[in-house]
């Protein structure tokens, strides 16, 4: 009984080390891929903040309009008006987001219906 318990602990410790090193290798590989190809699809934090700042500060944007990057697939670029996607006007998605937001912030509003 004693030797089988030792074998079990030895197996668990070596398996977790192997699994941990596998996870580490995968993370390093993923990070290398992002560093290599990320500049094609991602943009800096400053550029990412521009659409939000533009929408908040310019007088050209009206309620219900969407602002996003002007580049390919709206992944990067300067702020511009963009079309809404299918989820933007989905009442069920909006209601779910509202409920989750209230739950996470612990702030409840008197008027729950959107």
mmCIF file of N, CA, C and O in Angstrom, residues 10 19 32 35-36 45 58 60 65-66 75 77 82 91-92 95 97 112:
data_model
loop_
_atom_site.group_PDB
_atom_site.id
_atom_site.type_symbol
_atom_site.label_atom_id
_atom_site.label_comp_id
_atom_site.label_asym_id
_atom_site.label_seq_id
_atom_site.Cartn_x
_atom_site.Cartn_y
_atom_site.Cartn_z
ATOM 1 N N UNK A 10 4.368 10.163 -7.359
ATOM 2 C CA UNK A 10 5.417 10.358 -8.354
ATOM 3 C C UNK A 10 4.793 10.591 -9.736
ATOM 4 O O UNK A 10 5.175 11.485 -10.463
ATOM 5 N N UNK A 19 2.711 18.499 -18.020
ATOM 6 C CA UNK A 19 1.586 19.305 -18.488
ATOM 7 C C UNK A 19 1.897 20.792 -18.373
ATOM 8 O O UNK A 19 1.625 21.562 -19.277
ATOM 9 N N UNK A 32 4.575 34.424 -29.454
ATOM 10 C CA UNK A 32 5.436 34.661 -30.610
ATOM 11 C C UNK A 32 4.619 34.907 -31.863
ATOM 12 O O UNK A 32 4.949 35.778 -32.678
ATOM 13 N N UNK A 35 3.200 38.434 -31.605
ATOM 14 C CA UNK A 35 4.246 39.423 -31.870
ATOM 15 C C UNK A 35 4.584 39.486 -33.353
ATOM 16 O O UNK A 35 4.825 40.553 -33.907
ATOM 17 N N UNK A 36 4.605 38.335 -34.008
ATOM 18 C CA UNK A 36 4.974 38.279 -35.415
ATOM 19 C C UNK A 36 3.881 38.837 -36.322
ATOM 20 O O UNK A 36 4.143 39.668 -37.184
ATOM 21 N N UNK A 45 -2.641 50.929 -28.238
ATOM 22 C CA UNK A 45 -3.689 51.360 -27.317
ATOM 23 C C UNK A 45 -4.159 52.771 -27.650
ATOM 24 O O UNK A 45 -5.351 53.081 -27.572
ATOM 25 N N UNK A 58 -16.642 64.677 -30.423
ATOM 26 C CA UNK A 58 -17.023 65.424 -31.621
ATOM 27 C C UNK A 58 -18.524 65.707 -31.640
ATOM 28 O O UNK A 58 -19.315 64.960 -31.075
ATOM 29 N N UNK A 60 -20.133 65.808 -34.456
ATOM 30 C CA UNK A 60 -20.636 65.192 -35.690
ATOM 31 C C UNK A 60 -21.359 63.871 -35.463
ATOM 32 O O UNK A 60 -21.994 63.354 -36.369
ATOM 33 N N UNK A 65 -25.435 56.246 -33.741
ATOM 34 C CA UNK A 65 -24.394 56.048 -34.746
ATOM 35 C C UNK A 65 -23.228 55.294 -34.109
ATOM 36 O O UNK A 65 -23.004 55.369 -32.912
ATOM 37 N N UNK A 66 -22.496 54.589 -34.947
ATOM 38 C CA UNK A 66 -21.375 53.779 -34.477
ATOM 39 C C UNK A 66 -20.082 54.296 -35.068
ATOM 40 O O UNK A 66 -20.015 54.625 -36.255
ATOM 41 N N UNK A 75 -10.526 46.597 -38.135
ATOM 42 C CA UNK A 75 -9.577 46.117 -37.138
ATOM 43 C C UNK A 75 -8.598 47.186 -36.706
ATOM 44 O O UNK A 75 -8.087 47.159 -35.596
ATOM 45 N N UNK A 77 -7.111 51.498 -37.759
ATOM 46 C CA UNK A 77 -7.282 52.708 -38.553
ATOM 47 C C UNK A 77 -7.820 53.856 -37.723
ATOM 48 O O UNK A 77 -7.960 53.766 -36.507
ATOM 49 N N UNK A 82 -19.304 53.769 -38.866
ATOM 50 C CA UNK A 82 -19.374 52.410 -39.397
ATOM 51 C C UNK A 82 -20.805 51.898 -39.267
ATOM 52 O O UNK A 82 -21.601 52.441 -38.503
ATOM 53 N N UNK A 91 -32.809 43.047 -29.448
ATOM 54 C CA UNK A 91 -33.397 43.376 -28.137
ATOM 55 C C UNK A 91 -33.044 42.350 -27.061
ATOM 56 O O UNK A 91 -32.826 42.708 -25.911
ATOM 57 N N UNK A 92 -32.967 41.062 -27.437
ATOM 58 C CA UNK A 92 -32.617 40.032 -26.455
ATOM 59 C C UNK A 92 -31.175 40.200 -25.969
ATOM 60 O O UNK A 92 -30.890 40.067 -24.785
ATOM 61 N N UNK A 95 -31.099 43.228 -23.663
ATOM 62 C CA UNK A 95 -31.670 42.932 -22.350
ATOM 63 C C UNK A 95 -30.707 42.110 -21.507
ATOM 64 O O UNK A 95 -30.504 42.374 -20.318
ATOM 65 N N UNK A 97 -27.390 41.987 -21.800
ATOM 66 C CA UNK A 97 -26.276 42.862 -21.423
ATOM 67 C C UNK A 97 -26.675 43.769 -20.265
ATOM 68 O O UNK A 97 -25.906 43.973 -19.325
ATOM 69 N N UNK A 112 -36.201 48.707 -15.846
ATOM 70 C CA UNK A 112 -35.387 47.605 -16.351
ATOM 71 C C UNK A 112 -35.599 47.328 -17.835
ATOM 72 O O UNK A 112 -34.755 46.731 -18.463
#
